Every structure is written in C-alpha cells, then in structure tokens.
Amino acid sequence: MEKYFNPEVETASREQITAWQSERLVKTVERVYNTVPYYRKKMEELGVRPDHIHGIQDLRLLPTLTKDDLRDQYPYGLMAVPLSECVRIHSTSGTTGRRVVAFYTQHDVDLWEECCARAIVAAGGTKDDVVQVCYGYGLFTGGAGFHGGSHKVGCLTLPMSSGNTDRQLQFMMDLGATILCCTPSYAAYLAETITERGLRGKIKLKAGIFGAEAWTEEMRREIEDSLGIKAYDIYGLTEISGPGVAFECAAQNGMHINEDHFIAELIDPATGEPVPYGEKGELVFTSITKEAFPLIRYRTKDICILNPEKCSCGRTHIRMTKPLGRSDDMLIVKGVNVFPSQIETVLMNCGYPANYQIIVTRHKNSDKIEVQVEMTPEMFSDSLSEVAGREKELVSALKSMLGIYCDVRLVAPRTIARSEGKAKRVIDQRNLYKQ
Ligand code: DLL
C-alpha cells in the first residue's frame, strides 16, 4: 500500500475524524493560550479559557484571526515555540511593509510535505514518476511544498522553479517528466507552446497538479486535451502551511481537506454565523497539528462550498469546491497576491488623486494588469514626453511594491467614471470564478 494513501486516516469514519480533531483542538488551544500572549489576550477579551474547549463543538467560542492580526504580530508575535525550534519561514507574495510570515519546525515541514505527498499520490504518483516542479522556489510555498512532497513519494524531482519555458520544455522531454506541478495559467501556456512547436509526441506527461490561483473547468479541459493528461486542482495558503491543505482525487469532484491536520468551518463573511453544507461561505481553518505557527479559526476570505459526503474514491475527508470568489478584494495575478490598496498607496505616494481603475485581463493565458489613473489638472498641461516619463516612474514604483509589471495609463482629469456608491476600482475581465 502506498505510504501516502493511508486508508486508516483518509477513509476514517466521521466519528473517528471528529474524535481526532477534538482531541487535537483541545491540546492546541491550551498550548497557544499558554505560549502566545496575543492568543491569550484575544481569548480573554471574549471570556474564553482553554477549559471551556472540550471538542470541535466548542470551536465557535474561540476568536477568529485575519491577515491583519498576522500583519500586526509581524514577525514573531504568533510563534508558539522558541525560535531555536524553527527551521524555515515562508511568506505570502506581493504584500509590502508588514508581510505575512509563517514559521515551521522540522515536524511542521514534514507534515506539510506529507500533505503534498498525499496530493501527488491522489494524482496517480508513485516512486516511478518524474515530477517537474515549476512553481516558484523561495519565499513562495509552491516550489518547496511540491519539492518536499515529491521527495517523500520517492519520485525523481526536477526542481525547475518558474519561468524559462525553453528550459522547462527541454527537461520535460529529455527526462521524461510524467507529472507537472505549476499554476494553471503556466500549464496552459506550456500546453500552447507545446502545441505550437509540435512537441506533443515527445512528452510523457500523464498528470498535472495545478493550483495557487483560480481556474475554470473550461481551462481544465483545454489543458487536459492539449497535453493528454489528467489535471488535478490543489489548494492551500501560506498562513496554513502552503499547497496541500486540500487536493483533488481522480473523481475531480472537489478537493479533500486534510482533516487530520486542519479543521474547516464555513461562515457567513458578514455575520460570522455558520453556513450549512451545500451553501456558499467563507472558509475558516484551524490547524491542529502544527508546532510553530498554529492558527486558530483563520479567516481565509476564500468563498467555497463544503461537501461532507464520502467520495467515490473512498476518501471521507470533507471536500471543498474550487474557491468561488473572495470576500475581500485580493486579486491573484500571475500567481502574485495583489491588493488594490497597495496600488492606491503607490498612486497617493506619487501625488496622484484617488481616481483610478485597475483592469485585469487574460490574453493567451497570460494575465495583464493595467492601472489607469487621472492626472491632476497641473500634470495635464505637461508635454507628452513628461507624461511618458511619469508613466514610466509609476510602472517602476508599482513593480517595487507588487513585484510584478503593471501597464500604466495616465488619463485626463475627470475621465474615470464617478460612482455614487462604492467606487468600482477593479475590473477583472478574466471571469475566473465561473465554474
Ligand atoms: O498559493 C499556496 C499554493 C501553492 C497553493 C501552490 C496551491 C499550489 P498563497 O500565495 O498564500 O499560497 O495564496 C493563497 O491563493 O487564499 C486562494 O485565494 C488562492 N488559491 C490557492 N489555491 C487555489 C486554487 C498559495 N486551487 C491564496 N484555486 C488562497 C483558486 C487558489 N485559488
């Protein structure tokens, strides 16, 4: 039996899963209360003590956490072990100033890699496979997570990182890669390039594990057809460990959440009230096996639907749909998390008025952001070359804030439509969340 499909865990009964979760939750709450002053304070504010928590039925008594709490406690405020026990950090992309940093002990790295190994096995991976990892390596969790997971399964691992398509294709052909791990948009780009260059007959891919950004069912079918593979979705977030929080099996009907490590709740983003199975809500995670950075009731802002029914693959771990949207305004562009507020900060710092629009498009599977911003009346009398210089300046300020290239278009004063209600700052033309 493959080590990373353990039926005792992944096909356990609901009662068994609840028992594990309850026991682990009680221990985690007690530990964070005693080791992390910030948690203790938040619990005390609600009048909750560890001895009030007897199992997952009491989860809702606990305070929730958001990205703002993590930023506020940057860098070490939420660490639950001494620094000397930590061996790694990862960080979310695209945020500046107070970044969100997650810490890992060796035990945490092992658990995370095990989650990724489960995903690889669920996609048909064995030690005979050659896994090409083209997620970015570095602070981003994509490269490291898949790399570790692939090692655990015993696959030959190609640590390609992102970019350099010619080299990716060369290694893919020469080494006979069988499983491709990258963002769905990069997979689509690789597929297109392979078709254009007539290389389809030279690749041995059988499966792809794609995540980190939204993608549609149409995109899945396109990638599957053009590469002749089965494409699996995978979900995760840096704060909770990285890729592998949930993954798809051969049924391709929702992603199994690794419930022995994470408790999933669904809440109404406006009221915080629980949302029943089958309805849309914001996903909230509690990590119950992590040492360094256990998060209690972390609000992901990802909107999805949960399905607790046993899957045709035999797994009983609850399934989440693909994220169907976000309850905040975060955009994911080229795999980078972008908040419109970051763009606004750059514009303000450079002396522009708050009249701007962010237009996101996808062309040939490559995302593009254009920022249109109104000039002040004084700037409007500038010469064309002065305007071009200003645009260039903004492009570079945005690049250093976001880490990605944005087109900038300066427009005449009062040309961006005013709104009577909430200004519509973002026009996302990619239609990513349609199922
Ligand atoms: O994107 C971790 C990851 C790496 C997942 C590789 C899968 C594969 P962050 O950069 O922290 O971590 O971004 C997390 O990305 O809250 C979702 O909004 C979005 N996201 C992640 N996976 C998916 C997916 C990684 N399969 C944020 N579909 C999350 C849609 C996804 N959105």
Coordinates of N, CA and C in Angstrom, one line a residue, residues 41-216:
K41 N -4.7 37.0 25.0 CA -5.4 38.3 25.1 C -6.8 38.2 24.4
K42 N -6.7 37.7 23.1 CA -7.9 37.6 22.3 C -9.0 36.7 23.0
M43 N -8.5 35.6 23.6 CA -9.4 34.7 24.3 C -10.0 35.4 25.5
E44 N -9.2 36.1 26.2 CA -9.6 36.7 27.4 C -10.7 37.8 27.1
E45 N -10.5 38.5 26.0 CA -11.4 39.5 25.6 C -12.8 38.9 25.4
L46 N -12.9 37.7 25.0 CA -14.2 37.0 24.8 C -14.6 36.2 26.1
G47 N -13.8 36.2 27.1 CA -14.1 35.5 28.3 C -13.9 34.0 28.1
V48 N -13.1 33.6 27.2 CA -12.9 32.1 27.0 C -11.6 31.6 27.5
R49 N -11.6 30.5 28.2 CA -10.4 29.9 28.7 C -10.3 28.5 28.1
P50 N -9.1 27.9 28.1 CA -8.9 26.6 27.5 C -9.8 25.6 28.1
D51 N -10.1 25.6 29.4 CA -11.0 24.6 29.9 C -12.5 24.7 29.5
H52 N -12.8 25.8 28.7 CA -14.1 25.8 28.1 C -14.2 25.0 26.8
I53 N -13.0 24.6 26.3 CA -13.0 24.0 25.0 C -12.8 22.4 25.2
H54 N -13.9 21.7 24.9 CA -13.8 20.3 25.1 C -13.8 19.5 23.8
G55 N -14.0 20.2 22.7 CA -14.0 19.5 21.4 C -14.5 20.4 20.3
I56 N -14.6 19.9 19.1 CA -14.9 20.8 18.0 C -16.2 21.5 18.1
Q57 N -17.1 21.0 18.9 CA -18.4 21.6 19.1 C -18.2 23.0 19.8
D58 N -17.1 23.2 20.4 CA -16.8 24.5 21.1 C -16.0 25.5 20.3
L59 N -15.6 25.0 19.1 CA -14.8 25.9 18.2 C -15.3 27.3 18.1
R60 N -16.6 27.4 18.0 CA -17.2 28.7 17.8 C -17.1 29.7 18.9
L61 N -16.6 29.2 20.1 CA -16.4 30.1 21.2 C -15.1 30.9 21.0
L62 N -14.3 30.4 20.2 CA -12.9 31.0 20.0 C -12.9 32.1 19.1
P63 N -12.0 33.1 19.3 CA -11.9 34.3 18.4 C -11.4 33.9 17.0
T64 N -11.8 34.6 16.0 CA -11.2 34.3 14.7 C -10.0 35.2 14.5
L65 N -9.2 34.8 13.5 CA -8.0 35.6 13.2 C -8.1 36.0 11.7
T66 N -7.5 37.1 11.4 CA -7.4 37.5 10.0 C -6.0 37.9 9.6
K67 N -5.8 38.2 8.3 CA -4.4 38.6 7.9 C -4.0 39.8 8.6
D68 N -4.9 40.7 9.0 CA -4.5 41.9 9.8 C -3.9 41.5 11.1
D69 N -4.4 40.5 11.8 CA -3.8 40.0 13.0 C -2.3 39.6 12.8
L70 N -2.2 38.8 11.6 CA -0.8 38.3 11.3 C 0.1 39.5 11.0
R71 N -0.4 40.4 10.3 CA 0.5 41.6 10.0 C 0.8 42.3 11.3
D72 N -0.2 42.5 12.1 CA 0.0 43.2 13.4 C 1.1 42.5 14.2
Q73 N 1.1 41.2 14.2 CA 2.0 40.5 15.1 C 3.3 40.1 14.4
Y74 N 3.5 40.7 13.2 CA 4.8 40.5 12.4 C 6.0 40.9 13.3
P75 N 7.1 40.3 13.3 CA 7.3 39.0 12.7 C 7.0 37.8 13.6
Y76 N 7.3 38.0 14.9 CA 7.4 36.8 15.8 C 6.2 36.6 16.7
G77 N 5.2 37.6 16.7 CA 4.2 37.6 17.7 C 3.3 36.4 17.8
L78 N 3.2 35.6 16.8 CA 2.3 34.4 16.9 C 3.0 33.1 17.0
M79 N 4.3 33.2 17.1 CA 5.1 32.0 17.2 C 4.9 31.2 18.5
A80 N 4.6 29.9 18.4 CA 4.2 29.2 19.6 C 5.4 28.3 20.1
V81 N 6.5 28.4 19.5 CA 7.7 27.6 20.1 C 8.9 28.6 20.1
P82 N 9.9 28.2 20.8 CA 11.1 29.1 20.8 C 11.7 29.2 19.4
L83 N 12.3 30.3 19.1 CA 12.9 30.5 17.8 C 13.9 29.4 17.4
S84 N 14.6 28.8 18.4 CA 15.6 27.8 18.2 C 14.9 26.5 17.6
E85 N 13.6 26.4 17.8 CA 13.0 25.1 17.3 C 12.5 25.3 15.8
C86 N 12.6 26.5 15.3 CA 12.1 26.8 13.9 C 13.2 26.6 12.9
V87 N 12.9 26.0 11.8 CA 13.9 25.7 10.8 C 13.6 26.4 9.4
R88 N 12.4 27.0 9.3 CA 12.1 27.6 8.0 C 11.0 28.7 8.1
I89 N 11.1 29.6 7.2 CA 9.9 30.5 7.0 C 9.5 30.5 5.5
H90 N 8.2 30.8 5.3 CA 7.7 31.2 4.0 C 6.9 32.4 4.2
S91 N 6.6 33.1 3.1 CA 5.9 34.4 3.2 C 5.0 34.5 2.0
T92 N 3.9 35.3 2.2 CA 3.0 35.5 1.1 C 3.6 36.5 0.1
S93 N 3.1 36.3 -1.1 CA 3.7 37.2 -2.2 C 3.0 38.5 -2.2
G94 N 3.7 39.5 -2.7 CA 3.0 40.7 -3.1 C 2.7 41.7 -2.0
T95 N 2.8 41.4 -0.7 CA 2.5 42.3 0.3 C 3.8 43.0 0.7
T96 N 3.6 44.3 1.0 CA 4.8 45.0 1.4 C 4.7 45.5 2.8
G97 N 5.6 46.2 3.4 CA 5.6 46.6 4.7 C 5.5 45.4 5.6
R98 N 4.4 45.3 6.3 CA 4.3 44.1 7.2 C 3.9 42.9 6.4
R99 N 4.8 42.1 6.1 CA 4.5 40.9 5.3 C 3.8 39.8 6.2
V100 N 3.2 38.9 5.7 CA 2.7 37.7 6.5 C 3.8 36.6 6.3
V101 N 4.3 36.3 7.5 CA 5.4 35.3 7.5 C 4.9 34.1 8.3
A102 N 5.1 32.9 7.8 CA 4.7 31.7 8.5 C 6.0 30.9 8.9
F103 N 6.0 30.3 10.1 CA 7.2 29.6 10.6 C 6.9 28.1 10.6
Y104 N 8.0 27.3 10.5 CA 7.9 25.9 10.5 C 9.0 25.3 11.4
T105 N 8.6 24.3 12.2 CA 9.6 23.4 12.8 C 9.9 22.3 11.8
Q106 N 10.8 21.4 12.1 CA 11.0 20.3 11.2 C 9.8 19.4 11.1
H107 N 9.1 19.3 12.3 CA 7.8 18.5 12.3 C 6.8 19.1 11.4
D108 N 6.7 20.5 11.4 CA 5.7 21.2 10.6 C 6.1 21.0 9.1
V109 N 7.4 21.0 8.7 CA 7.8 20.8 7.3 C 7.4 19.4 6.9
D110 N 7.6 18.4 7.8 CA 7.3 17.0 7.5 C 5.8 16.9 7.2
L111 N 5.0 17.5 8.1 CA 3.5 17.3 8.0 C 3.1 17.9 6.7
W112 N 3.6 19.1 6.4 CA 3.2 19.8 5.2 C 3.6 19.0 3.9
E113 N 4.9 18.5 3.9 CA 5.3 17.7 2.8 C 4.5 16.4 2.6
E114 N 4.0 15.9 3.8 CA 3.2 14.7 3.7 C 1.8 15.1 3.0
C115 N 1.3 16.3 3.3 CA 0.1 16.7 2.7 C 0.3 16.8 1.2
C116 N 1.4 17.3 0.8 CA 1.7 17.4 -0.7 C 1.9 16.0 -1.3
A117 N 2.5 15.1 -0.5 CA 2.7 13.8 -1.0 C 1.4 13.1 -1.2
R118 N 0.4 13.3 -0.3 CA -0.9 12.8 -0.5 C -1.5 13.2 -1.8
A119 N -1.3 14.5 -2.1 CA -1.9 15.1 -3.3 C -1.2 14.4 -4.6
I120 N 0.1 14.2 -4.5 CA 0.8 13.6 -5.6 C 0.3 12.1 -5.8
V121 N 0.1 11.4 -4.7 CA -0.4 10.1 -4.8 C -1.8 10.0 -5.3
A122 N -2.6 11.0 -4.9 CA -4.0 11.0 -5.4 C -4.1 11.3 -6.9
A123 N -3.0 12.0 -7.4 CA -3.0 12.2 -8.8 C -2.3 11.1 -9.6
G124 N -2.1 10.0 -8.9 CA -1.6 8.8 -9.5 C 0.0 8.6 -9.4
G125 N 0.6 9.5 -8.6 CA 2.1 9.5 -8.5 C 2.6 8.3 -7.7
T126 N 3.7 7.7 -8.2 CA 4.4 6.7 -7.4 C 5.9 7.0 -7.5
K127 N 6.7 6.2 -6.9 CA 8.2 6.4 -6.9 C 8.8 6.3 -8.3
D128 N 8.0 5.8 -9.3 CA 8.5 5.6 -10.6 C 8.3 6.9 -11.4
D129 N 7.6 7.9 -10.8 CA 7.3 9.1 -11.6 C 8.5 10.2 -11.6
V130 N 8.4 11.0 -12.6 CA 9.4 12.1 -12.7 C 8.5 13.4 -12.5
V131 N 8.7 14.1 -11.5 CA 7.9 15.3 -11.1 C 8.6 16.6 -11.5
Q132 N 8.0 17.3 -12.3 CA 8.6 18.6 -12.7 C 7.9 19.7 -11.9
V133 N 8.7 20.3 -11.1 CA 8.1 21.4 -10.2 C 8.4 22.7 -10.8
C134 N 7.4 23.4 -11.4 CA 7.7 24.7 -11.9 C 6.9 25.8 -11.1
Y135 N 6.6 25.5 -9.9 CA 6.1 26.6 -9.0 C 7.4 27.3 -8.6
G136 N 7.3 28.6 -8.2 CA 8.4 29.3 -7.8 C 9.0 28.7 -6.5
Y137 N 10.4 28.7 -6.4 CA 11.0 28.3 -5.2 C 11.4 29.6 -4.5
G138 N 11.5 29.6 -3.2 CA 11.9 30.8 -2.4 C 10.9 31.0 -1.3
L139 N 10.5 32.2 -1.1 CA 9.6 32.6 -0.1 C 8.2 31.9 -0.3
F140 N 7.8 31.9 -1.6 CA 6.5 31.3 -2.0 C 6.5 29.8 -1.6
T141 N 5.4 29.3 -1.2 CA 5.3 27.9 -0.7 C 5.2 26.9 -1.8
G142 N 4.9 27.3 -3.0 CA 4.6 26.4 -4.1 C 5.8 25.4 -4.4
G143 N 6.9 26.0 -4.6 CA 8.1 25.2 -5.0 C 8.5 24.2 -3.9
A144 N 8.7 24.8 -2.7 CA 9.2 24.0 -1.6 C 8.2 22.9 -1.2
G145 N 6.9 23.2 -1.2 CA 5.9 22.2 -0.8 C 5.9 21.0 -1.8
F146 N 5.8 21.2 -3.1 CA 5.8 20.1 -4.0 C 7.1 19.4 -4.0
H147 N 8.2 20.2 -3.9 CA 9.5 19.5 -3.9 C 9.6 18.5 -2.8
G148 N 9.2 18.9 -1.6 CA 9.2 18.0 -0.4 C 8.3 16.8 -0.6
G149 N 7.1 17.1 -1.1 CA 6.1 16.1 -1.3 C 6.6 15.0 -2.3
S150 N 7.2 15.5 -3.3 CA 7.7 14.6 -4.4 C 8.8 13.7 -3.9
H151 N 9.7 14.3 -3.0 CA 10.7 13.5 -2.4 C 10.1 12.4 -1.5
K152 N 9.1 12.8 -0.8 CA 8.5 11.8 0.2 C 8.0 10.7 -0.6
V153 N 7.3 10.9 -1.7 CA 6.8 9.8 -2.5 C 7.9 9.0 -3.1
G154 N 9.0 9.6 -3.3 CA 10.2 8.9 -3.9 C 10.3 9.2 -5.4
C155 N 9.6 10.2 -5.9 CA 9.7 10.5 -7.3 C 11.0 11.2 -7.6
L156 N 11.5 11.0 -8.9 CA 12.6 11.9 -9.3 C 12.1 13.3 -9.4
T157 N 12.7 14.2 -8.7 CA 12.1 15.6 -8.6 C 13.0 16.5 -9.4
L158 N 12.3 17.3 -10.4 CA 13.0 18.3 -11.1 C 12.7 19.6 -10.5
P159 N 13.7 20.2 -9.8 CA 13.4 21.5 -9.1 C 13.6 22.7 -10.1
M160 N 12.6 22.8 -11.0 CA 12.8 23.8 -12.1 C 12.6 25.2 -11.6
S161 N 11.7 25.4 -10.7 CA 11.2 26.8 -10.3 C 10.4 27.3 -11.5
S162 N 10.0 28.6 -11.5 CA 9.2 29.1 -12.5 C 10.0 29.7 -13.7
G163 N 9.3 30.0 -14.8 CA 10.0 30.7 -15.9 C 10.9 29.8 -16.8
N164 N 11.5 30.5 -17.7 CA 12.4 29.9 -18.7 C 11.7 28.7 -19.4
T165 N 10.8 29.0 -20.2 CA 9.9 28.0 -20.8 C 10.8 27.0 -21.7
D166 N 11.8 27.6 -22.4 CA 12.6 26.7 -23.3 C 13.2 25.6 -22.5
R167 N 13.8 26.0 -21.3 CA 14.5 25.1 -20.5 C 13.5 24.1 -19.9
Q168 N 12.3 24.6 -19.5 CA 11.3 23.7 -18.9 C 11.0 22.6 -19.9
L169 N 10.8 23.0 -21.2 CA 10.4 22.0 -22.2 C 11.5 21.0 -22.5
Q170 N 12.7 21.6 -22.5 CA 13.9 20.7 -22.8 C 13.9 19.6 -21.7
F171 N 13.9 20.0 -20.4 CA 14.0 19.0 -19.4 C 12.7 18.0 -19.4
M172 N 11.6 18.6 -19.7 CA 10.4 17.8 -19.7 C 10.5 16.7 -20.7
M173 N 11.1 17.0 -21.9 CA 11.3 16.0 -22.9 C 12.5 15.0 -22.6
D174 N 13.6 15.6 -22.2 CA 14.8 14.8 -22.0 C 14.7 13.9 -20.9
L175 N 14.0 14.3 -19.8 CA 14.0 13.5 -18.6 C 12.7 12.7 -18.5
G176 N 11.8 13.0 -19.5 CA 10.5 12.2 -19.5 C 9.6 12.5 -18.3
A177 N 9.5 13.8 -18.0 CA 8.6 14.2 -16.8 C 7.2 13.6 -17.0
T178 N 6.7 13.0 -15.9 CA 5.3 12.4 -16.0 C 4.3 13.2 -15.3
I179 N 4.7 14.0 -14.3 CA 3.8 14.8 -13.5 C 4.3 16.3 -13.5
L180 N 3.4 17.2 -13.9 CA 3.7 18.6 -14.0 C 3.1 19.3 -12.8
C181 N 3.8 20.1 -12.1 CA 3.2 20.9 -11.0 C 3.5 22.4 -11.3
C182 N 2.5 23.2 -11.5 CA 2.7 24.6 -11.7 C 1.3 25.3 -11.6
T183 N 1.3 26.6 -11.8 CA 0.0 27.3 -11.8 C -0.8 26.9 -13.1
P184 N -2.1 26.9 -13.0 CA -2.9 26.5 -14.2 C -2.6 27.4 -15.4
S185 N -2.3 28.7 -15.1 CA -2.1 29.6 -16.3 C -0.8 29.3 -16.9
Y186 N 0.2 28.9 -16.1 CA 1.5 28.5 -16.7 C 1.3 27.1 -17.5
A187 N 0.5 26.2 -16.9 CA 0.3 25.0 -17.6 C -0.4 25.2 -18.9
A188 N -1.3 26.2 -19.0 CA -2.0 26.4 -20.2 C -1.0 27.0 -21.2
Y189 N -0.1 27.9 -20.7 CA 0.9 28.5 -21.6 C 1.9 27.4 -22.1
L190 N 2.3 26.5 -21.2 CA 3.2 25.4 -21.7 C 2.5 24.6 -22.7
A191 N 1.2 24.3 -22.5 CA 0.4 23.5 -23.4 C 0.3 24.1 -24.8
E192 N 0.1 25.4 -24.8 CA 0.0 26.2 -26.1 C 1.4 26.1 -26.8
T193 N 2.4 26.3 -26.1 CA 3.8 26.3 -26.7 C 4.1 24.9 -27.2
I194 N 3.7 23.9 -26.5 CA 4.0 22.5 -26.9 C 3.2 22.2 -28.2
T195 N 2.0 22.7 -28.3 CA 1.2 22.5 -29.5 C 1.8 23.3 -30.7
E196 N 2.1 24.6 -30.4 CA 2.7 25.4 -31.5 C 4.0 24.8 -32.0
R197 N 4.8 24.2 -31.1 CA 6.1 23.7 -31.6 C 6.0 22.2 -32.1
G198 N 4.8 21.7 -32.0 CA 4.6 20.3 -32.5 C 5.3 19.3 -31.6
L199 N 5.4 19.5 -30.3 CA 6.2 18.7 -29.4 C 5.3 17.6 -28.7
R200 N 4.0 17.6 -28.9 CA 3.2 16.7 -28.1 C 3.6 15.3 -28.1
G201 N 4.1 14.8 -29.2 CA 4.6 13.4 -29.3 C 5.8 13.1 -28.5
K202 N 6.5 14.2 -28.1 CA 7.8 14.0 -27.4 C 7.6 14.1 -25.8
I203 N 6.4 14.4 -25.4 CA 6.3 14.5 -23.9 C 5.6 13.3 -23.3
K204 N 6.0 13.0 -22.1 CA 5.4 11.8 -21.4 C 4.5 12.1 -20.3
L205 N 4.0 13.4 -20.2 CA 3.2 13.7 -19.0 C 1.9 12.9 -19.0
K206 N 1.5 12.5 -17.7 CA 0.3 11.8 -17.6 C -0.7 12.6 -16.6
A207 N -0.1 13.5 -15.8 CA -0.9 14.2 -14.8 C -0.3 15.6 -14.6
G208 N -1.2 16.5 -14.1 CA -0.7 17.8 -13.7 C -1.4 18.2 -12.4
I209 N -0.7 18.9 -11.5 CA -1.3 19.3 -10.2 C -1.2 20.8 -10.2
F210 N -2.3 21.5 -10.4 CA -2.3 22.9 -10.6 C -3.1 23.6 -9.6
G211 N -2.6 24.7 -9.0 CA -3.3 25.5 -8.1 C -2.7 26.8 -7.8
A212 N -3.0 27.5 -6.7 CA -2.5 28.8 -6.3 C -3.2 29.9 -6.9
E213 N -4.1 29.6 -7.8 CA -4.9 30.7 -8.4 C -6.2 30.1 -9.0
A214 N -7.2 30.9 -9.2 CA -8.4 30.4 -9.7 C -8.3 30.0 -11.2
W215 N -9.0 28.9 -11.5 CA -9.1 28.4 -12.9 C -10.4 27.7 -13.1
T216 N -10.9 27.8 -14.3 CA -12.2 27.3 -14.6 C -12.2 25.8 -15.1

